Short mmCIF file of C-alpha atoms and ligand atoms in Angstrom, two decimals:
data_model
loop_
_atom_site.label_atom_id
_atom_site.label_comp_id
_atom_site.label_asym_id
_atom_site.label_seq_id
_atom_site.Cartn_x
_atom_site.Cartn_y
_atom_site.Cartn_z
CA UNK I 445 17.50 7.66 14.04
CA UNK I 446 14.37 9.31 15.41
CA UNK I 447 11.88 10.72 13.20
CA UNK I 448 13.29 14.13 12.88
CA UNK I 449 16.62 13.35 12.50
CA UNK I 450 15.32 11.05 8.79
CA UNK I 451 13.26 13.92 8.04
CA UNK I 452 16.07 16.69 8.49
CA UNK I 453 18.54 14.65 5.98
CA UNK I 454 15.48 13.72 3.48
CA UNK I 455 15.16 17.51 3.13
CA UNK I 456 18.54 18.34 2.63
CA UNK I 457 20.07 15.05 -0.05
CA UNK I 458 16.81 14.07 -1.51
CA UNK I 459 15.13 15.75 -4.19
CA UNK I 460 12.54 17.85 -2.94
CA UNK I 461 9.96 16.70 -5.73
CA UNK I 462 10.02 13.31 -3.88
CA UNK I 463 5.90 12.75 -2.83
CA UNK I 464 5.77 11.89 0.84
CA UNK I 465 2.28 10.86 2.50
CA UNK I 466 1.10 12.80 5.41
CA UNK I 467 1.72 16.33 7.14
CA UNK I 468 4.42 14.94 9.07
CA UNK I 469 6.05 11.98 6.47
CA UNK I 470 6.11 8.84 7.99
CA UNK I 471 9.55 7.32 8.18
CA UNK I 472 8.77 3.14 8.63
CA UNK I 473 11.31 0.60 10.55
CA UNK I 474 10.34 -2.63 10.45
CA UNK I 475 7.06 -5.04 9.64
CA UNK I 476 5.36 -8.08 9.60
CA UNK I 477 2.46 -9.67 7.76
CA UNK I 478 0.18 -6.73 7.57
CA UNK I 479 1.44 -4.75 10.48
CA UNK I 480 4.45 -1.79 10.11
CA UNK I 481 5.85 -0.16 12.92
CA UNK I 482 7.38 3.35 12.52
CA UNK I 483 10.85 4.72 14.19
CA UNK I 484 9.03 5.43 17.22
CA UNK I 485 7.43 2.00 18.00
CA UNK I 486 3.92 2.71 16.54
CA UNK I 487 2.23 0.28 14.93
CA UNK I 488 0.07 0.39 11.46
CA UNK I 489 -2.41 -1.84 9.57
CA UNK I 490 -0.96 -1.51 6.64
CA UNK I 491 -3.91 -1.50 3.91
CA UNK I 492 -1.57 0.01 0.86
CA UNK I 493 1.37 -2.70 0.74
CA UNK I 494 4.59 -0.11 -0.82
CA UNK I 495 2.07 0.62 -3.11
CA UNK I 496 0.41 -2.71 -4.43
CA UNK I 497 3.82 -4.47 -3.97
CA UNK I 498 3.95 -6.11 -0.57
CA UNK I 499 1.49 -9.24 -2.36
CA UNK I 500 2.29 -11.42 0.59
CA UNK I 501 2.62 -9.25 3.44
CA UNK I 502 6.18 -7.95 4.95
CA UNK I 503 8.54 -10.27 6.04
CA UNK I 504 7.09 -13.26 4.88
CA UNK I 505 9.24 -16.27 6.04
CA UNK I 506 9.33 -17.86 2.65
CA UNK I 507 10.44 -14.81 0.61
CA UNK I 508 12.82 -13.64 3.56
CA UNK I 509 14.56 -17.34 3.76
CA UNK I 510 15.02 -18.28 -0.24
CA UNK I 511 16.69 -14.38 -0.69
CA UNK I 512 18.84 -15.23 2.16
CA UNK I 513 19.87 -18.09 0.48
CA UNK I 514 20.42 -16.95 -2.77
CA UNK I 515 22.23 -13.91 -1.25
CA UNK I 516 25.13 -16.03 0.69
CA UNK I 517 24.91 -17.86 -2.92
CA UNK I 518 25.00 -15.57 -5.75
CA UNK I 519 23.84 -11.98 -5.89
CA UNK I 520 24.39 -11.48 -9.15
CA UNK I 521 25.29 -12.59 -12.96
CA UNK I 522 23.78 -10.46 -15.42
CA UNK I 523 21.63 -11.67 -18.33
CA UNK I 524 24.71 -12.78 -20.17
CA UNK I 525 24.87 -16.20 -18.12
CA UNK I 526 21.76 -18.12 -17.99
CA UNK I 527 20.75 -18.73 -14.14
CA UNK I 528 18.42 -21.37 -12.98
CA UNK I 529 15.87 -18.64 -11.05
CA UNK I 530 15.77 -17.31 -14.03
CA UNK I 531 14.81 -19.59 -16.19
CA UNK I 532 12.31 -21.10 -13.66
CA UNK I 533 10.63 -18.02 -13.08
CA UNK I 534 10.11 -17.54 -16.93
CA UNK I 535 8.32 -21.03 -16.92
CA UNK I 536 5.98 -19.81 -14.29
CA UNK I 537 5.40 -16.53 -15.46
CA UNK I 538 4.53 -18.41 -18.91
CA UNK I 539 2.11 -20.82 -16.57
CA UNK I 540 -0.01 -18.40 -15.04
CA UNK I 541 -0.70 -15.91 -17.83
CA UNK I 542 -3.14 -15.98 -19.90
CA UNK I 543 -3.46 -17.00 -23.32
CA UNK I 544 -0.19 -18.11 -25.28
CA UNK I 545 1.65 -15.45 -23.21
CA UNK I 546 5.26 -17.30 -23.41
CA UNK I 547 8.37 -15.51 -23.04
CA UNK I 548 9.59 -13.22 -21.05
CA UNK I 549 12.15 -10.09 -20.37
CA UNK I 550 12.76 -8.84 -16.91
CA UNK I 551 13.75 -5.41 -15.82
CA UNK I 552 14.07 -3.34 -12.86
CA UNK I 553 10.32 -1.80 -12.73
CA UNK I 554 7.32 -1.20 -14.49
CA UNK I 555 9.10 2.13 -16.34
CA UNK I 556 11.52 -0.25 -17.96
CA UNK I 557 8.70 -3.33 -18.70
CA UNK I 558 6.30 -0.85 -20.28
CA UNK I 559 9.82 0.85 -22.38
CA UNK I 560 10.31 -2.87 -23.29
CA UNK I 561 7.07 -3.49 -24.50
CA UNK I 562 6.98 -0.75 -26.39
CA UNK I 563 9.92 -1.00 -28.45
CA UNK I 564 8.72 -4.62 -28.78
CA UNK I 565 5.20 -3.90 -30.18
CA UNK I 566 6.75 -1.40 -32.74
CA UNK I 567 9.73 -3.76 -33.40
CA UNK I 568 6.71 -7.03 -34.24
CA UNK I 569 4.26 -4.62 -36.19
CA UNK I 570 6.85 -2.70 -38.16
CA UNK I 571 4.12 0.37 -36.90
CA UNK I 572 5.35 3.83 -34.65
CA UNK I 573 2.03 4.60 -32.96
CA UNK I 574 0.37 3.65 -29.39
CA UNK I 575 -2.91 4.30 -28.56
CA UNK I 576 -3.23 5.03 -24.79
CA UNK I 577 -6.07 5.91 -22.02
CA UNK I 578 -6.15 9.49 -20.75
CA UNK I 579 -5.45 8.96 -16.80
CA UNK I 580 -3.09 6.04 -17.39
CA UNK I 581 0.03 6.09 -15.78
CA UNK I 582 2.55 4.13 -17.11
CA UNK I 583 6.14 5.04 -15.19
CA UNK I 584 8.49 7.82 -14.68
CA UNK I 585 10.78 7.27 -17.72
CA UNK I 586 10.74 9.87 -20.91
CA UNK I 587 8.47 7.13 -23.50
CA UNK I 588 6.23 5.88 -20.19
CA UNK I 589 5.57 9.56 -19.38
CA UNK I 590 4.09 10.32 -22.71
CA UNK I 591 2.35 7.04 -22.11
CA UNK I 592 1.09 8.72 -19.35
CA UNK I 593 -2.16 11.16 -18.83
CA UNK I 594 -1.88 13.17 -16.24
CA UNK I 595 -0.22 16.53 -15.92
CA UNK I 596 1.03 16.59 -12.83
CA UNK I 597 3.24 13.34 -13.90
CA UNK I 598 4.45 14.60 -16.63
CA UNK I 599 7.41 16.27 -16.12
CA UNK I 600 10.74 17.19 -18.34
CA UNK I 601 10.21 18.01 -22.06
CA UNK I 602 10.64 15.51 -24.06
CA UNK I 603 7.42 13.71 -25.02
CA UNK I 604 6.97 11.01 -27.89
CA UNK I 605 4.81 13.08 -30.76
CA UNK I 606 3.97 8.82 -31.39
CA UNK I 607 1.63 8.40 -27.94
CA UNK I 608 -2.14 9.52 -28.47
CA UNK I 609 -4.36 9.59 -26.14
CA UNK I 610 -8.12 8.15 -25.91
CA UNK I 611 -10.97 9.35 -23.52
CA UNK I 612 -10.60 6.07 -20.98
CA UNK I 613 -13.78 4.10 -19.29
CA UNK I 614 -14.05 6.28 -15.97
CA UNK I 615 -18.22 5.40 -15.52
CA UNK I 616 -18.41 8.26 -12.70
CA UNK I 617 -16.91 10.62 -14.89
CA UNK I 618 -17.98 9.92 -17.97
CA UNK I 619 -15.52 11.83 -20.36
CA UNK I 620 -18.40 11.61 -23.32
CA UNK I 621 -21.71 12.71 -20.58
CA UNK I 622 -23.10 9.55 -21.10
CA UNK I 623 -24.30 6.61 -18.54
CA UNK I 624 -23.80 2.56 -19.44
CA UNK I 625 -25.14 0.56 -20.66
CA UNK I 626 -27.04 3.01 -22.89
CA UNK I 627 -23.71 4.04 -24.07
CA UNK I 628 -23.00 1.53 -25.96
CA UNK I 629 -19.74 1.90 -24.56
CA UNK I 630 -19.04 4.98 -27.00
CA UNK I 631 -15.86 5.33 -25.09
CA UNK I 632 -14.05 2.40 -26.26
CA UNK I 633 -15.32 3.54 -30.31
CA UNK I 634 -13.17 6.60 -29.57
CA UNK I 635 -10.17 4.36 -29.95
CA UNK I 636 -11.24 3.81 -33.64
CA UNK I 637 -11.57 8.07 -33.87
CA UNK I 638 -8.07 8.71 -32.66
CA UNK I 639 -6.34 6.23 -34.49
CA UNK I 640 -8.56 7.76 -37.67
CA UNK I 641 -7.80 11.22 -36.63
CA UNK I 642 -4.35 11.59 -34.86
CA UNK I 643 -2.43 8.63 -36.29
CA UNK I 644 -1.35 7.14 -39.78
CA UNK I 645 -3.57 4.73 -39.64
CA UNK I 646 -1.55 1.69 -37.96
CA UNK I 647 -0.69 1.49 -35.37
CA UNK I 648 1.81 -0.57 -33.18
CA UNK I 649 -0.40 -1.30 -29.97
CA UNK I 650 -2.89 -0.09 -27.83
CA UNK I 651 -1.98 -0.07 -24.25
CA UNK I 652 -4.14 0.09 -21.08
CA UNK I 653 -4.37 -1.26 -17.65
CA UNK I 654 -7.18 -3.19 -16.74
CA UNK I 655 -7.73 -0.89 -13.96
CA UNK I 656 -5.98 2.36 -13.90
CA UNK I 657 -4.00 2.61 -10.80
CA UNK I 658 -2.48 5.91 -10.13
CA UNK I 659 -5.69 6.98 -12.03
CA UNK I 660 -7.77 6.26 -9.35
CA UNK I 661 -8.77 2.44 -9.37
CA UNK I 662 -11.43 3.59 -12.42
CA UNK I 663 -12.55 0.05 -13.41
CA UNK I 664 -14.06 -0.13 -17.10
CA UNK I 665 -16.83 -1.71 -17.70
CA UNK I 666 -17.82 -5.31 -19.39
CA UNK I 667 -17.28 -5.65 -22.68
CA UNK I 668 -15.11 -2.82 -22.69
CA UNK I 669 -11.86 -4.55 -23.33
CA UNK I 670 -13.27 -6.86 -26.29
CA UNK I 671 -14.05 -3.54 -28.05
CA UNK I 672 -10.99 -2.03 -27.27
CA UNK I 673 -8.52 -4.98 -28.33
CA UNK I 674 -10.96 -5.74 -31.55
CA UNK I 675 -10.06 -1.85 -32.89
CA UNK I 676 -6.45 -2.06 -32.20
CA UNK I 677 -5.90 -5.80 -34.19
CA UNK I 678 -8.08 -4.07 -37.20
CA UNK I 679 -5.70 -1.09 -37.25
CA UNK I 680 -2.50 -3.26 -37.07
CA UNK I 681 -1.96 -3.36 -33.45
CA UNK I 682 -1.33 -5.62 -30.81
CA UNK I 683 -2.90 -5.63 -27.12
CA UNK I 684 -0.11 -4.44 -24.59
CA UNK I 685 -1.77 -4.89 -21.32
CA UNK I 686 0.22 -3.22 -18.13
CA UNK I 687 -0.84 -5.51 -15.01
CA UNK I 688 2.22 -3.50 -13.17
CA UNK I 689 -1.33 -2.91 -10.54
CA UNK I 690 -3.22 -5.78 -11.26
CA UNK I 691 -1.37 -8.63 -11.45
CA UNK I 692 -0.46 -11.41 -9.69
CA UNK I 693 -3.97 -12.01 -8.43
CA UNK I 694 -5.04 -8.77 -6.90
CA UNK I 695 -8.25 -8.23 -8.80
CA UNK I 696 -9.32 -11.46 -7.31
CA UNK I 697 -10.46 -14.57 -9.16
CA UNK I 698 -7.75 -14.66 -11.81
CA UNK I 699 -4.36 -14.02 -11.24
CA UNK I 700 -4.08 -10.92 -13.87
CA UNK I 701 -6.81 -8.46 -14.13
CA UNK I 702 -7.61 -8.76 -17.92
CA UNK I 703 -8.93 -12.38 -17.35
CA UNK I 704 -11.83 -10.30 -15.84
CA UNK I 705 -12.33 -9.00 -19.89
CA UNK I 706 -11.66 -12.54 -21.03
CA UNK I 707 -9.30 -11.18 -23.68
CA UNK I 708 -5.89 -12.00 -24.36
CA UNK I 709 -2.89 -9.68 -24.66
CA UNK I 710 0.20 -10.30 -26.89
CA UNK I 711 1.97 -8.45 -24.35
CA UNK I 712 1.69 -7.92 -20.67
CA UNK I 713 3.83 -5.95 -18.16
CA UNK I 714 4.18 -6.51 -14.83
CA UNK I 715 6.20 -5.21 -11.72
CA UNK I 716 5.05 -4.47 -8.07
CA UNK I 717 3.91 -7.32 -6.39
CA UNK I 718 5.66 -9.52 -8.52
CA UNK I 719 8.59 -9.78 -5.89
CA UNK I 720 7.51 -8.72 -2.88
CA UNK I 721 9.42 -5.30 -2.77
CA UNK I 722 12.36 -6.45 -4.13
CA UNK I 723 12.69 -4.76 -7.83
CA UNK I 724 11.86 -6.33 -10.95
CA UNK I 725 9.89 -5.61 -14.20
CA UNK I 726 8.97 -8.23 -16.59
CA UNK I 727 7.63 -8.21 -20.08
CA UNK I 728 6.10 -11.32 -21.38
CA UNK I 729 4.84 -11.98 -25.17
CA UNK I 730 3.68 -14.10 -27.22
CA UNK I 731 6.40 -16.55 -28.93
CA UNK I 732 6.15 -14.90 -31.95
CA UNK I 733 6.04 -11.08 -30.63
CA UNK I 734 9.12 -11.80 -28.90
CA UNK I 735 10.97 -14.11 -32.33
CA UNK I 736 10.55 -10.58 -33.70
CA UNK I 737 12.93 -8.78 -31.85
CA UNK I 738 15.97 -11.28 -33.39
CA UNK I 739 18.23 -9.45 -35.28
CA UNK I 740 17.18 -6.17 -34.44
CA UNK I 741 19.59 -5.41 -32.13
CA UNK I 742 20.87 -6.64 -29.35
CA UNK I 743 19.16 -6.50 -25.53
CA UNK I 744 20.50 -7.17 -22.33
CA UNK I 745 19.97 -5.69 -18.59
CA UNK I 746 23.09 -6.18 -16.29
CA UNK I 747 20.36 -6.35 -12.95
CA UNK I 748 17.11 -7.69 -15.20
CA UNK I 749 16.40 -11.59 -13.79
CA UNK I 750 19.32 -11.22 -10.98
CA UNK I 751 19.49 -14.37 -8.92
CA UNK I 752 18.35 -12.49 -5.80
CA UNK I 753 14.98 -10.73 -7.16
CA UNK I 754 13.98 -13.92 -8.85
CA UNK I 755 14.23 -15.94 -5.91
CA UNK I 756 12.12 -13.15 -4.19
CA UNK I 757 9.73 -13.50 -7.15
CA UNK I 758 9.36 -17.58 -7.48
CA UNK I 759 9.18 -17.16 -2.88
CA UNK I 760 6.24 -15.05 -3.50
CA UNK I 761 4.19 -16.97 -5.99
CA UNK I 762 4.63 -19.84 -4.01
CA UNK I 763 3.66 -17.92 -1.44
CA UNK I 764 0.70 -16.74 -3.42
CA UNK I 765 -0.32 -20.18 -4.04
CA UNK I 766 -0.54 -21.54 -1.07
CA UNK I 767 -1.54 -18.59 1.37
CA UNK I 768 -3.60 -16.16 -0.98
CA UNK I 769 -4.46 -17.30 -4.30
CA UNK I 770 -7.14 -15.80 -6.18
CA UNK I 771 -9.96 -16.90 -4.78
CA UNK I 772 -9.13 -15.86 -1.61
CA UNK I 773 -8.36 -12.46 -2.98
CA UNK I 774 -11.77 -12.18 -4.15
CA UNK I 775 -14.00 -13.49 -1.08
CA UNK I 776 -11.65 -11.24 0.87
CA UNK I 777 -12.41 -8.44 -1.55
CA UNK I 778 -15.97 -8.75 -1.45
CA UNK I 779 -16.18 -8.97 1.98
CA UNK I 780 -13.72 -5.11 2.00
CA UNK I 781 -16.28 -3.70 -1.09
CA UNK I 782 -19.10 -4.67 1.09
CA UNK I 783 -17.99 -2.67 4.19
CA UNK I 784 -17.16 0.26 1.81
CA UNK I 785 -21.05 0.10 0.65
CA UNK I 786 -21.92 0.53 3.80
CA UNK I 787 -19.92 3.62 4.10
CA UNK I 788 -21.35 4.90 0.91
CA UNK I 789 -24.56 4.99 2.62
CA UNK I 790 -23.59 6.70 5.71
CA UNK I 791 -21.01 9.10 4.24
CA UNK I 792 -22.36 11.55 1.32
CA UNK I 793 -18.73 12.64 0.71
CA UNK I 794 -18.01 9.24 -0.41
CA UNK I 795 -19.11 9.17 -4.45
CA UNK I 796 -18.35 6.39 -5.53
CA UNK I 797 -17.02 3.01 -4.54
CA UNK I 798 -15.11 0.80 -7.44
CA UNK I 799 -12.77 -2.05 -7.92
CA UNK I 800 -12.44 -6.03 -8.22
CA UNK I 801 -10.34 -7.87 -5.16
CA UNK I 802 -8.12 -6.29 -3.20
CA UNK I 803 -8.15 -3.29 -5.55
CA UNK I 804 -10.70 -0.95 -3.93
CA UNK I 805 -10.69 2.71 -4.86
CA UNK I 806 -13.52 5.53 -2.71
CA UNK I 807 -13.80 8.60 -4.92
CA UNK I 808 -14.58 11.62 -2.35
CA UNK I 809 -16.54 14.75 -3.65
CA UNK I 810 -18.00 17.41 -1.82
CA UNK I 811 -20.97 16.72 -2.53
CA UNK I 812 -23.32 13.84 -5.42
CA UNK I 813 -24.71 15.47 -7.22
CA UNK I 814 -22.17 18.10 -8.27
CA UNK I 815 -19.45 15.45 -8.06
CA UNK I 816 -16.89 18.38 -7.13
CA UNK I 817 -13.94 16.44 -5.96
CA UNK I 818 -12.99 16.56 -2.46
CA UNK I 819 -9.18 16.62 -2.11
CA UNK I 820 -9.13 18.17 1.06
CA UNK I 821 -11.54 15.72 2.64
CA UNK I 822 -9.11 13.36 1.36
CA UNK I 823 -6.36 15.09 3.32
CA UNK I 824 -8.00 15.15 6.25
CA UNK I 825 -9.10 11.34 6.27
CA UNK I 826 -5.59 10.62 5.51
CA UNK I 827 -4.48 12.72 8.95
CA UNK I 828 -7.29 10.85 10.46
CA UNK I 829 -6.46 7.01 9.56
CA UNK I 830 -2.81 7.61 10.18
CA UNK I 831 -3.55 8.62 13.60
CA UNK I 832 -5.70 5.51 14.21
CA UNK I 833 -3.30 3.21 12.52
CA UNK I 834 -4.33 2.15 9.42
CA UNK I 835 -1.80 3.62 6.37
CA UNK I 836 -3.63 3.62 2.66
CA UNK I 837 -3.10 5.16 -0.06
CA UNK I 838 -4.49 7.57 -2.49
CA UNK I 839 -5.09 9.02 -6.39
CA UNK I 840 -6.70 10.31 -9.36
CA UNK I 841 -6.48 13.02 -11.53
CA UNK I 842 -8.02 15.33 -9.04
CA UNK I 843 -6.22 13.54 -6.00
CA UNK I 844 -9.71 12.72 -4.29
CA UNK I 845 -9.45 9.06 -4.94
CA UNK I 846 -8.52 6.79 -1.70
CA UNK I 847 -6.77 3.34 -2.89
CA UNK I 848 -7.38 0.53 -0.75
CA UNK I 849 -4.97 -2.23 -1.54
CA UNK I 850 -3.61 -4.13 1.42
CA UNK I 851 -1.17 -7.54 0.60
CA UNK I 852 -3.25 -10.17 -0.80
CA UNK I 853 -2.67 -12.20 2.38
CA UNK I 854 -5.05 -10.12 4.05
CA UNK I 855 -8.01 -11.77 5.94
CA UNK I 856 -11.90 -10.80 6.64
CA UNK I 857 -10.51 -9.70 9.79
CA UNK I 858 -7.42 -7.41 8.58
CA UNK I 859 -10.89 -5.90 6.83
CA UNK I 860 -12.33 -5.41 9.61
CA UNK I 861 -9.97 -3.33 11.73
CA UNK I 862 -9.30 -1.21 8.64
CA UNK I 863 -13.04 -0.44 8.07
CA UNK I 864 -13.60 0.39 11.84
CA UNK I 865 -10.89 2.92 11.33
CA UNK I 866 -12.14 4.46 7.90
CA UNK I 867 -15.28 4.35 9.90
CA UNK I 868 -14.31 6.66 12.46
CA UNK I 869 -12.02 8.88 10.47
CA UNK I 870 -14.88 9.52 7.80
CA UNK I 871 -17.48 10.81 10.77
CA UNK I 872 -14.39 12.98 11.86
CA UNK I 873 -14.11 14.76 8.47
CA UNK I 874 -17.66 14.84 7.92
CA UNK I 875 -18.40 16.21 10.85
CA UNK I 876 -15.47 18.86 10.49
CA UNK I 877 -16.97 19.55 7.34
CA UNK I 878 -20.06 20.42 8.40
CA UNK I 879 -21.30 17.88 6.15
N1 LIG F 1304 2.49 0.97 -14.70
C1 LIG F 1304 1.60 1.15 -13.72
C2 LIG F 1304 0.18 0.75 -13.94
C3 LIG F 1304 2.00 1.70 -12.49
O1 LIG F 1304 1.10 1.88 -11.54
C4 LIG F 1304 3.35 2.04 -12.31
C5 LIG F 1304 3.86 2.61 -10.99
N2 LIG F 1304 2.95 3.25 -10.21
C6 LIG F 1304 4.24 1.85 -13.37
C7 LIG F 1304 3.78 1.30 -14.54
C8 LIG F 1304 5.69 2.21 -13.23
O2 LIG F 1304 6.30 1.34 -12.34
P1 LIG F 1304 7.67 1.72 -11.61
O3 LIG F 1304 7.37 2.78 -10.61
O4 LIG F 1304 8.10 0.42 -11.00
O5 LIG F 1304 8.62 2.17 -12.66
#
């Protein structure tokens, strides 16, 4: 099918509220490594990955062969029969978290690991309330939309009255007017005031990425997340830390973006680039978060752990391991935040430049020292890149947020080409703004 012919039957049996990228949506064919080609043969540096997921690039050999396998083996059981990918993958997934991060429930996506987690934190504190970050966003199901803060993603009417929201560590904008350090990081203190003011006084978690995705890669700053996790154990609660963006090594260094904090969740959810594209959620706790769920009632998921998605999963950490671990992540994300500096200082409409790893977010305004976002800049550079071949991706509250987050098998070179593009599609929109 060409690309009017997908376009024609997306309009007509798909809900119209779906998001598609670009004036004219991009339908995509086929890739490899770092490169997708679209229906009509062109090709694309792909710098956004399926949104964080593709860790290891599309089409890797590894993750294509085991699913193979596994497919002309067994596709599927259900979590009533204990499977060997499974169990394996649990093992890992207890190896490379942090802290005594031990067992594990997988899902379908992040909506259903952040539901899970949850109902787990309440179930383990015997408390209602979460304490969340205004600009999180946390999935597309009833509980993770209340979880999350912006209004645009909220949608339907039925929002947990046991979600509060605090101001969240976004340095460019400070919520409270005030710079850091001299802050004192005031913003993390407001956790204290809304469990205070809005709750009964315990609470059952707080919950926060380590860098807010959807929210515009807004990176806190240090020490915030010692604060942070300090107030919620006073008040009763535990630490439920959603690495559905920043796991699995993208923040560089460590392979899950708290480590940057150097505090320890009791629970941590995680989806995206955990499998390579195929779908899977996971919640993982702490042996004695997750004893607390016995005899509560019972929990299964007929396509949680399948045989298939697991292989995927325990293909791509491999994969991780060998190709793109960490530190590679993080020399090849300095070297990407290093070429966006140097677009800072030729392009005024870029404001500011934030992230860790692979994780690179350039917040557009029309101009510094108003900070008036620039969503239509955005638009245009978006136009701009596409036509040059690079795809990325974009965010924040006020939708002037570009997210830079190609696989994690990306090389200084893959940088490269994508900065020469953002290079010459930011002098197009500044010139056609007049800027
Ligand atoms: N948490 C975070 C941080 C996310 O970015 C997302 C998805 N953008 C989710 C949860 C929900 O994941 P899913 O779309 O797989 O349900």
């Amino acid at each position: 099918m060409n690309t009017q012919e997908i376009l024609a039957k997306q309009k007509q049996y798909l809900w119209p509220n779906h998001i598609l990228y670009y004036t004219e949506p991009l339908p995509l064919d086929h890739g490899e490594g770092l490169y997708v080609w679209d229906v009509e043969g062109h090709k694309y540096l792909d710098f956004f990955g399926g949104i964080l997921t593709t860790s290891v690039g599309h089409n890797h050999p590894k993750v294509v062969e085991r699913v193979r396998d596994q497919v002309g083996k067994l596709i599927h059981s259900s979590t009533l029969y204990p499977q060997e990918n499974h169990v394996n993958l649990a093992e890992k997934m207890a190896q490379l978290t942090p802290g005594k991060l031990q067992m594990s429930f997988f899902t379908n996506s992040g909506s259903e690991a952040n539901e899970k987690a949850i109902t787990v934190a309440q179930t383990y504190t015997d408390n209602r309330e979460i304490v969340a970050l205004r600009h999180a966003y946390s999935g597309g199901t009833s509980l993770t939309m209340s979880v999350t803060a912006h209004a645009n993603w909220r949608l339907g009417k039925s929002f947990s009255p046991d979600i509060k929201h605090a101001v969240n560590p976004y340095c460019y904008r400070c919520p409270l007017k005030l710079s850091y350090p001299s802050c004192d990081l005031a913003c993390a203190q407001d956790i204290e005031d809304v469990i205070r003011t809005t709750t009964s006084g315990r609470i059952a978690a707080f919950m926060a990425e380590p860098i807010q995705g959807v929210g515009g890669f807004i990176t806190p700053p240090d020490g915030y997340f010692q604060i942070a996790v300090a107030i919620a154990h006073q008040y009763g609660g535990v630490f439920i830390c959603d690495e559905v963006q920043t796991g699995f090594g993208r923040t560089g260094t460590h392979w899950f973006g708290i480590s940057h904090w150097d505090v320890e969740p009791e629970i941590m959810t995680m989806a995206k680039g955990i499998a390579n594209g195929l779908p899977m959620g996971n919640t993982i706790t702490t042996a004695e978060v997750a004893q607390a769920m016995v005899g509560k009632g019972l929990s299964l998921s007929t396509f949680g752990g399948n045989p298939v998605s697991t292989a995927a999963s325990l293909a791509t950490i491999e994969a991780l391991e060998e190709e793109a671990n960490p530190q590679h992540t993080q020399m090849v994300g300095d070297h990407l935040q290093a070429g966006l500096h140097r677009l800072w200082e030729k392009y005024p409409l870029i404001g500011d430049v934030r992230g860790k790893g692979l994780m690179q977010g350039i917040e557009m305004v029309m101009d510094r020292k108003s900070k008036e976002p620039a969503p239509k800049a955005v638009a245009q550079l978006f136009e701009e890149t596409k036509t040059h071949g690079l795809l990325i991706g974009k965010g924040g509250l006020y939708s002037n947020v570009i997210r830079i987050a190609p696989p994690l098998t990306a090389t200084k070179e893959h940088v490269d080409e994508a900065l020469a593009i953002l290079d010459h599609a930011f002098a197009q929109v500044h010139e056609s703004m007049g800027a």
